[in-house]
Amino acid sequence: MSRPLTPPALTVLRMLCDGPMHPYEMQQRIRVRHFDEAVKITPGSLYHTVDRLTGAGLIEPLETSREGRRPERTVYAVTTAGRDAAHNRLAELFAKPTEEFPTLGTALAFANLLPPDEVARLLRSRTVALEALLAAARTVYEALRKNGLERYKLLDQELTIARVRAELEHVRALADDIESGQVTWTESEATRETP
């Protein structure tokens, strides 16, 4: 593959490293293992990814079968090239930070298009949603650990918890600063162009 492996491609390769399976089984295991909380992957994107990886020689079909009136199911296996590609991409993802563009960053960049009091109010509303997300993420994490899931299988969950906690702290502090007048802007600043 000339392009770097996408998160869905890594997910498919990860599934097939456990052994050959068909896409429907991958989809079920992704849900059970909560990989869908770390990677946005729909059934359509899963099948598209399987086709791309097959075309690139990173996975290969082993057999196709049909049970009754059900559609044909093709079982795939990861190739040596697929394992190598996954290893290389994961090493790159661990070693090199990449620029990500979260939507909150977009909103903050253009905050001055709204009045400061409205931004503070909206940030307070966001804190409530973030508190709920954080509580839910912690509950899921603790339940999975209590059920014996090894910590290494929950590292993405730990990152989610840390990320939501950091965003919550930042949003609270920013709302405080806007409400106290430490951060402010005027309507004319919102419409004025800057060089």
PDB file of C-alpha atoms in Angstrom:
ATOM      1  CA  MET A   1       0.000   0.000   0.000  1.00  0.00           C
ATOM      2  CA  SER A   2       1.408   3.363  -0.924  1.00  0.00           C
ATOM      3  CA  ARG A   3      -0.675   5.254   1.642  1.00  0.00           C
ATOM      4  CA  PRO A   4      -0.164   4.705   5.366  1.00  0.00           C
ATOM      5  CA  LEU A   5      -2.489   2.183   6.933  1.00  0.00           C
ATOM      6  CA  THR A   6      -5.678   3.795   8.200  1.00  0.00           C
ATOM      7  CA  PRO A   7      -7.119   3.018  11.646  1.00  0.00           C
ATOM      8  CA  PRO A   8      -9.759   0.720  10.065  1.00  0.00           C
ATOM      9  CA  ALA A   9      -6.984  -1.102   8.162  1.00  0.00           C
ATOM     10  CA  LEU A  10      -5.033  -1.594  11.380  1.00  0.00           C
ATOM     11  CA  THR A  11      -8.200  -2.873  13.022  1.00  0.00           C
ATOM     12  CA  VAL A  12      -8.766  -5.487  10.316  1.00  0.00           C
ATOM     13  CA  LEU A  13      -5.126  -6.581  10.461  1.00  0.00           C
ATOM     14  CA  ARG A  14      -5.334  -6.756  14.267  1.00  0.00           C
ATOM     15  CA  MET A  15      -8.418  -8.963  14.058  1.00  0.00           C
ATOM     16  CA  LEU A  16      -6.795 -11.299  11.549  1.00  0.00           C
ATOM     17  CA  CYS A  17      -3.639 -11.604  13.664  1.00  0.00           C
ATOM     18  CA  ASP A  18      -5.849 -13.648  16.027  1.00  0.00           C
ATOM     19  CA  GLY A  19      -6.644 -16.047  13.189  1.00  0.00           C
ATOM     20  CA  PRO A  20      -8.584 -16.266   9.942  1.00  0.00           C
ATOM     21  CA  MET A  21     -12.168 -14.979   9.970  1.00  0.00           C
ATOM     22  CA  HIS A  22     -14.816 -13.409   7.791  1.00  0.00           C
ATOM     23  CA  PRO A  23     -15.743  -9.692   7.997  1.00  0.00           C
ATOM     24  CA  TYR A  24     -18.981 -10.306   9.895  1.00  0.00           C
ATOM     25  CA  GLU A  25     -17.053 -12.106  12.628  1.00  0.00           C
ATOM     26  CA  MET A  26     -14.517  -9.249  12.670  1.00  0.00           C
ATOM     27  CA  GLN A  27     -17.361  -6.787  13.126  1.00  0.00           C
ATOM     28  CA  GLN A  28     -18.713  -8.768  16.095  1.00  0.00           C
ATOM     29  CA  ARG A  29     -15.304  -9.060  17.755  1.00  0.00           C
ATOM     30  CA  ILE A  30     -14.593  -5.348  17.231  1.00  0.00           C
ATOM     31  CA  ARG A  31     -17.774  -4.582  19.168  1.00  0.00           C
ATOM     32  CA  VAL A  32     -17.081  -7.123  21.924  1.00  0.00           C
ATOM     33  CA  ARG A  33     -13.521  -5.874  22.420  1.00  0.00           C
ATOM     34  CA  HIS A  34     -14.641  -2.222  22.330  1.00  0.00           C
ATOM     35  CA  PHE A  35     -12.260  -1.432  19.463  1.00  0.00           C
ATOM     36  CA  ASP A  36     -15.133   0.600  18.000  1.00  0.00           C
ATOM     37  CA  GLU A  37     -14.533   3.104  20.813  1.00  0.00           C
ATOM     38  CA  ALA A  38     -10.978   3.674  19.587  1.00  0.00           C
ATOM     39  CA  VAL A  39     -11.577   3.458  15.832  1.00  0.00           C
ATOM     40  CA  LYS A  40     -14.535   4.698  13.843  1.00  0.00           C
ATOM     41  CA  ILE A  41     -15.430   1.705  11.715  1.00  0.00           C
ATOM     42  CA  THR A  42     -18.812   0.985  10.173  1.00  0.00           C
ATOM     43  CA  PRO A  43     -19.841  -2.255   8.452  1.00  0.00           C
ATOM     44  CA  GLY A  44     -19.467  -0.524   5.069  1.00  0.00           C
ATOM     45  CA  SER A  45     -16.004   0.799   5.856  1.00  0.00           C
ATOM     46  CA  LEU A  46     -14.994  -2.618   7.203  1.00  0.00           C
ATOM     47  CA  TYR A  47     -15.878  -4.367   3.938  1.00  0.00           C
ATOM     48  CA  HIS A  48     -14.227  -1.594   1.899  1.00  0.00           C
ATOM     49  CA  THR A  49     -11.094  -1.920   4.030  1.00  0.00           C
ATOM     50  CA  VAL A  50     -11.051  -5.700   3.544  1.00  0.00           C
ATOM     51  CA  ASP A  51     -11.219  -5.168  -0.236  1.00  0.00           C
ATOM     52  CA  ARG A  52      -8.371  -2.614  -0.143  1.00  0.00           C
ATOM     53  CA  LEU A  53      -6.160  -4.824   2.037  1.00  0.00           C
ATOM     54  CA  THR A  54      -6.834  -7.811  -0.226  1.00  0.00           C
ATOM     55  CA  GLY A  55      -5.911  -5.761  -3.295  1.00  0.00           C
ATOM     56  CA  ALA A  56      -2.692  -4.658  -1.601  1.00  0.00           C
ATOM     57  CA  GLY A  57      -1.747  -8.223  -0.701  1.00  0.00           C
ATOM     58  CA  LEU A  58      -1.869  -7.557   3.047  1.00  0.00           C
ATOM     59  CA  ILE A  59      -4.641 -10.087   3.602  1.00  0.00           C
ATOM     60  CA  GLU A  60      -5.793 -12.997   1.482  1.00  0.00           C
ATOM     61  CA  PRO A  61      -9.004 -14.956   1.063  1.00  0.00           C
ATOM     62  CA  LEU A  62      -8.766 -18.532   2.323  1.00  0.00           C
ATOM     63  CA  GLU A  63     -12.199 -19.922   1.578  1.00  0.00           C
ATOM     64  CA  THR A  64     -15.704 -18.897   0.640  1.00  0.00           C
ATOM     65  CA  SER A  65     -18.743 -20.727   1.962  1.00  0.00           C
ATOM     66  CA  ARG A  66     -22.506 -20.360   2.047  1.00  0.00           C
ATOM     67  CA  GLU A  67     -24.935 -21.676   4.646  1.00  0.00           C
ATOM     68  CA  GLY A  68     -28.491 -22.060   3.422  1.00  0.00           C
ATOM     69  CA  ARG A  69     -29.860 -18.816   2.034  1.00  0.00           C
ATOM     70  CA  ARG A  70     -27.278 -16.650   3.740  1.00  0.00           C
ATOM     71  CA  PRO A  71     -24.890 -14.651   1.582  1.00  0.00           C
ATOM     72  CA  GLU A  72     -21.478 -16.080   0.816  1.00  0.00           C
ATOM     73  CA  ARG A  73     -18.883 -15.520   3.493  1.00  0.00           C
ATOM     74  CA  THR A  74     -15.220 -15.281   2.657  1.00  0.00           C
ATOM     75  CA  VAL A  75     -12.703 -16.077   5.367  1.00  0.00           C
ATOM     76  CA  TYR A  76      -9.534 -13.979   5.237  1.00  0.00           C
ATOM     77  CA  ALA A  77      -6.064 -14.368   6.744  1.00  0.00           C
ATOM     78  CA  VAL A  78      -3.322 -11.839   7.287  1.00  0.00           C
ATOM     79  CA  THR A  79      -0.232 -12.241   5.118  1.00  0.00           C
ATOM     80  CA  THR A  80       3.371 -11.777   6.200  1.00  0.00           C
ATOM     81  CA  ALA A  81       3.338  -8.460   4.333  1.00  0.00           C
ATOM     82  CA  GLY A  82       0.209  -7.503   6.297  1.00  0.00           C
ATOM     83  CA  ARG A  83       1.847  -8.288   9.640  1.00  0.00           C
ATOM     84  CA  ASP A  84       4.921  -6.304   8.629  1.00  0.00           C
ATOM     85  CA  ALA A  85       2.827  -3.350   7.453  1.00  0.00           C
ATOM     86  CA  ALA A  86       0.845  -3.333  10.717  1.00  0.00           C
ATOM     87  CA  HIS A  87       4.041  -3.515  12.757  1.00  0.00           C
ATOM     88  CA  ASN A  88       5.656  -0.668  10.835  1.00  0.00           C
ATOM     89  CA  ARG A  89       2.573   1.563  11.020  1.00  0.00           C
ATOM     90  CA  LEU A  90       2.103   0.949  14.743  1.00  0.00           C
ATOM     91  CA  ALA A  91       5.770   1.728  15.386  1.00  0.00           C
ATOM     92  CA  GLU A  92       5.323   4.983  13.471  1.00  0.00           C
ATOM     93  CA  LEU A  93       2.133   5.897  15.359  1.00  0.00           C
ATOM     94  CA  PHE A  94       3.809   5.289  18.710  1.00  0.00           C
ATOM     95  CA  ALA A  95       6.994   7.171  17.850  1.00  0.00           C
ATOM     96  CA  LYS A  96       5.775  10.210  15.912  1.00  0.00           C
ATOM     97  CA  PRO A  97       3.084  12.607  17.097  1.00  0.00           C
ATOM     98  CA  THR A  98       0.773  13.679  14.310  1.00  0.00           C
ATOM     99  CA  GLU A  99      -1.264  16.839  14.052  1.00  0.00           C
ATOM    100  CA  GLU A 100      -4.895  16.162  14.840  1.00  0.00           C
ATOM    101  CA  PHE A 101      -7.665  18.687  14.384  1.00  0.00           C
ATOM    102  CA  PRO A 102     -10.348  18.221  17.026  1.00  0.00           C
ATOM    103  CA  THR A 103     -13.564  20.145  16.473  1.00  0.00           C
ATOM    104  CA  LEU A 104     -13.211  21.917  19.823  1.00  0.00           C
ATOM    105  CA  GLY A 105     -10.010  23.469  18.490  1.00  0.00           C
ATOM    106  CA  THR A 106     -11.980  24.833  15.549  1.00  0.00           C
ATOM    107  CA  ALA A 107     -14.615  26.292  17.868  1.00  0.00           C
ATOM    108  CA  LEU A 108     -11.960  27.897  20.083  1.00  0.00           C
ATOM    109  CA  ALA A 109     -10.152  29.381  17.067  1.00  0.00           C
ATOM    110  CA  PHE A 110     -13.347  31.180  16.067  1.00  0.00           C
ATOM    111  CA  ALA A 111     -14.765  31.856  19.540  1.00  0.00           C
ATOM    112  CA  ASN A 112     -14.761  35.596  18.936  1.00  0.00           C
ATOM    113  CA  LEU A 113     -17.623  35.198  16.452  1.00  0.00           C
ATOM    114  CA  LEU A 114     -19.883  34.716  19.489  1.00  0.00           C
ATOM    115  CA  PRO A 115     -20.260  37.019  22.498  1.00  0.00           C
ATOM    116  CA  PRO A 116     -18.038  36.014  25.442  1.00  0.00           C
ATOM    117  CA  ASP A 117     -20.984  35.340  27.763  1.00  0.00           C
ATOM    118  CA  GLU A 118     -22.474  32.935  25.203  1.00  0.00           C
ATOM    119  CA  VAL A 119     -19.165  31.121  24.807  1.00  0.00           C
ATOM    120  CA  ALA A 120     -18.883  30.785  28.601  1.00  0.00           C
ATOM    121  CA  ARG A 121     -22.437  29.440  28.795  1.00  0.00           C
ATOM    122  CA  LEU A 122     -21.762  26.933  26.020  1.00  0.00           C
ATOM    123  CA  LEU A 123     -18.513  25.851  27.681  1.00  0.00           C
ATOM    124  CA  ARG A 124     -20.389  25.271  30.949  1.00  0.00           C
ATOM    125  CA  SER A 125     -22.850  23.127  29.031  1.00  0.00           C
ATOM    126  CA  ARG A 126     -19.925  21.215  27.528  1.00  0.00           C
ATOM    127  CA  THR A 127     -18.513  20.548  31.010  1.00  0.00           C
ATOM    128  CA  VAL A 128     -21.730  18.733  31.947  1.00  0.00           C
ATOM    129  CA  ALA A 129     -21.433  16.534  28.849  1.00  0.00           C
ATOM    130  CA  LEU A 130     -17.721  15.929  29.510  1.00  0.00           C
ATOM    131  CA  GLU A 131     -18.409  14.985  33.133  1.00  0.00           C
ATOM    132  CA  ALA A 132     -20.925  12.407  31.908  1.00  0.00           C
ATOM    133  CA  LEU A 133     -18.462  11.062  29.313  1.00  0.00           C
ATOM    134  CA  LEU A 134     -15.728  10.819  31.916  1.00  0.00           C
ATOM    135  CA  ALA A 135     -17.968   9.014  34.393  1.00  0.00           C
ATOM    136  CA  ALA A 136     -19.123   6.570  31.713  1.00  0.00           C
ATOM    137  CA  ALA A 137     -15.575   5.900  30.491  1.00  0.00           C
ATOM    138  CA  ARG A 138     -14.361   5.277  34.045  1.00  0.00           C
ATOM    139  CA  THR A 139     -17.299   2.961  34.762  1.00  0.00           C
ATOM    140  CA  VAL A 140     -16.651   0.890  31.629  1.00  0.00           C
ATOM    141  CA  TYR A 141     -12.914   0.756  32.354  1.00  0.00           C
ATOM    142  CA  GLU A 142     -13.387  -0.327  35.965  1.00  0.00           C
ATOM    143  CA  ALA A 143     -15.976  -2.954  34.985  1.00  0.00           C
ATOM    144  CA  LEU A 144     -13.690  -4.425  32.343  1.00  0.00           C
ATOM    145  CA  ARG A 145     -10.760  -4.530  34.767  1.00  0.00           C
ATOM    146  CA  LYS A 146     -12.959  -6.083  37.453  1.00  0.00           C
ATOM    147  CA  ASN A 147     -13.980  -8.758  34.941  1.00  0.00           C
ATOM    148  CA  GLY A 148     -10.315  -9.648  34.505  1.00  0.00           C
ATOM    149  CA  LEU A 149      -9.459  -7.892  31.255  1.00  0.00           C
ATOM    150  CA  GLU A 150      -5.733  -7.258  31.152  1.00  0.00           C
ATOM    151  CA  ARG A 151      -4.611  -3.644  31.341  1.00  0.00           C
ATOM    152  CA  TYR A 152      -2.744  -3.797  28.028  1.00  0.00           C
ATOM    153  CA  LYS A 153      -6.088  -4.395  26.310  1.00  0.00           C
ATOM    154  CA  LEU A 154      -7.440  -1.162  27.800  1.00  0.00           C
ATOM    155  CA  LEU A 155      -4.650   1.282  27.000  1.00  0.00           C
ATOM    156  CA  ASP A 156      -6.874   3.101  24.502  1.00  0.00           C
ATOM    157  CA  GLN A 157      -9.543   3.426  27.208  1.00  0.00           C
ATOM    158  CA  GLU A 158      -6.949   4.950  29.531  1.00  0.00           C
ATOM    159  CA  LEU A 159      -6.063   7.500  26.857  1.00  0.00           C
ATOM    160  CA  THR A 160      -9.735   8.360  26.406  1.00  0.00           C
ATOM    161  CA  ILE A 161     -10.117   8.940  30.133  1.00  0.00           C
ATOM    162  CA  ALA A 162      -6.989  11.120  30.255  1.00  0.00           C
ATOM    163  CA  ARG A 163      -8.049  13.087  27.174  1.00  0.00           C
ATOM    164  CA  VAL A 164     -11.584  13.743  28.456  1.00  0.00           C
ATOM    165  CA  ARG A 165     -10.222  14.690  31.888  1.00  0.00           C
ATOM    166  CA  ALA A 166      -7.748  17.157  30.328  1.00  0.00           C
ATOM    167  CA  GLU A 167     -10.427  18.681  28.091  1.00  0.00           C
ATOM    168  CA  LEU A 168     -12.782  19.007  31.061  1.00  0.00           C
ATOM    169  CA  GLU A 169     -10.139  20.824  33.113  1.00  0.00           C
ATOM    170  CA  HIS A 170      -9.316  23.157  30.225  1.00  0.00           C
ATOM    171  CA  VAL A 171     -12.945  23.946  29.405  1.00  0.00           C
ATOM    172  CA  ARG A 172     -13.766  24.658  33.070  1.00  0.00           C
ATOM    173  CA  ALA A 173     -10.750  26.953  33.453  1.00  0.00           C
ATOM    174  CA  LEU A 174     -11.528  28.776  30.206  1.00  0.00           C
ATOM    175  CA  ALA A 175     -15.164  29.319  31.211  1.00  0.00           C
ATOM    176  CA  ASP A 176     -13.925  30.677  34.564  1.00  0.00           C
ATOM    177  CA  ASP A 177     -11.508  33.044  32.783  1.00  0.00           C
ATOM    178  CA  ILE A 178     -14.198  34.331  30.417  1.00  0.00           C
ATOM    179  CA  GLU A 179     -16.693  34.837  33.241  1.00  0.00           C
ATOM    180  CA  SER A 180     -14.096  36.664  35.351  1.00  0.00           C
ATOM    181  CA  GLY A 181     -13.126  38.926  32.432  1.00  0.00           C
ATOM    182  CA  GLN A 182      -9.558  37.572  32.129  1.00  0.00           C
ATOM    183  CA  VAL A 183     -10.384  36.543  28.565  1.00  0.00           C
ATOM    184  CA  THR A 184     -12.694  38.795  26.597  1.00  0.00           C
ATOM    185  CA  TRP A 185     -13.348  40.304  23.176  1.00  0.00           C
ATOM    186  CA  THR A 186     -15.748  42.755  21.639  1.00  0.00           C
ATOM    187  CA  GLU A 187     -18.193  42.446  18.739  1.00  0.00           C
ATOM    188  CA  SER A 188     -15.999  44.653  16.577  1.00  0.00           C
ATOM    189  CA  GLU A 189     -13.113  42.227  17.076  1.00  0.00           C
ATOM    190  CA  ALA A 190     -15.333  39.407  15.848  1.00  0.00           C
ATOM    191  CA  THR A 191     -16.001  41.086  12.507  1.00  0.00           C
ATOM    192  CA  ARG A 192     -12.664  42.821  11.961  1.00  0.00           C
ATOM    193  CA  GLU A 193     -10.253  41.122   9.603  1.00  0.00           C
ATOM    194  CA  THR A 194      -6.705  40.591  10.773  1.00  0.00           C
ATOM    195  CA  PRO A 195      -3.713  40.419   8.493  1.00  0.00           C
TER     196      PRO A 195
END
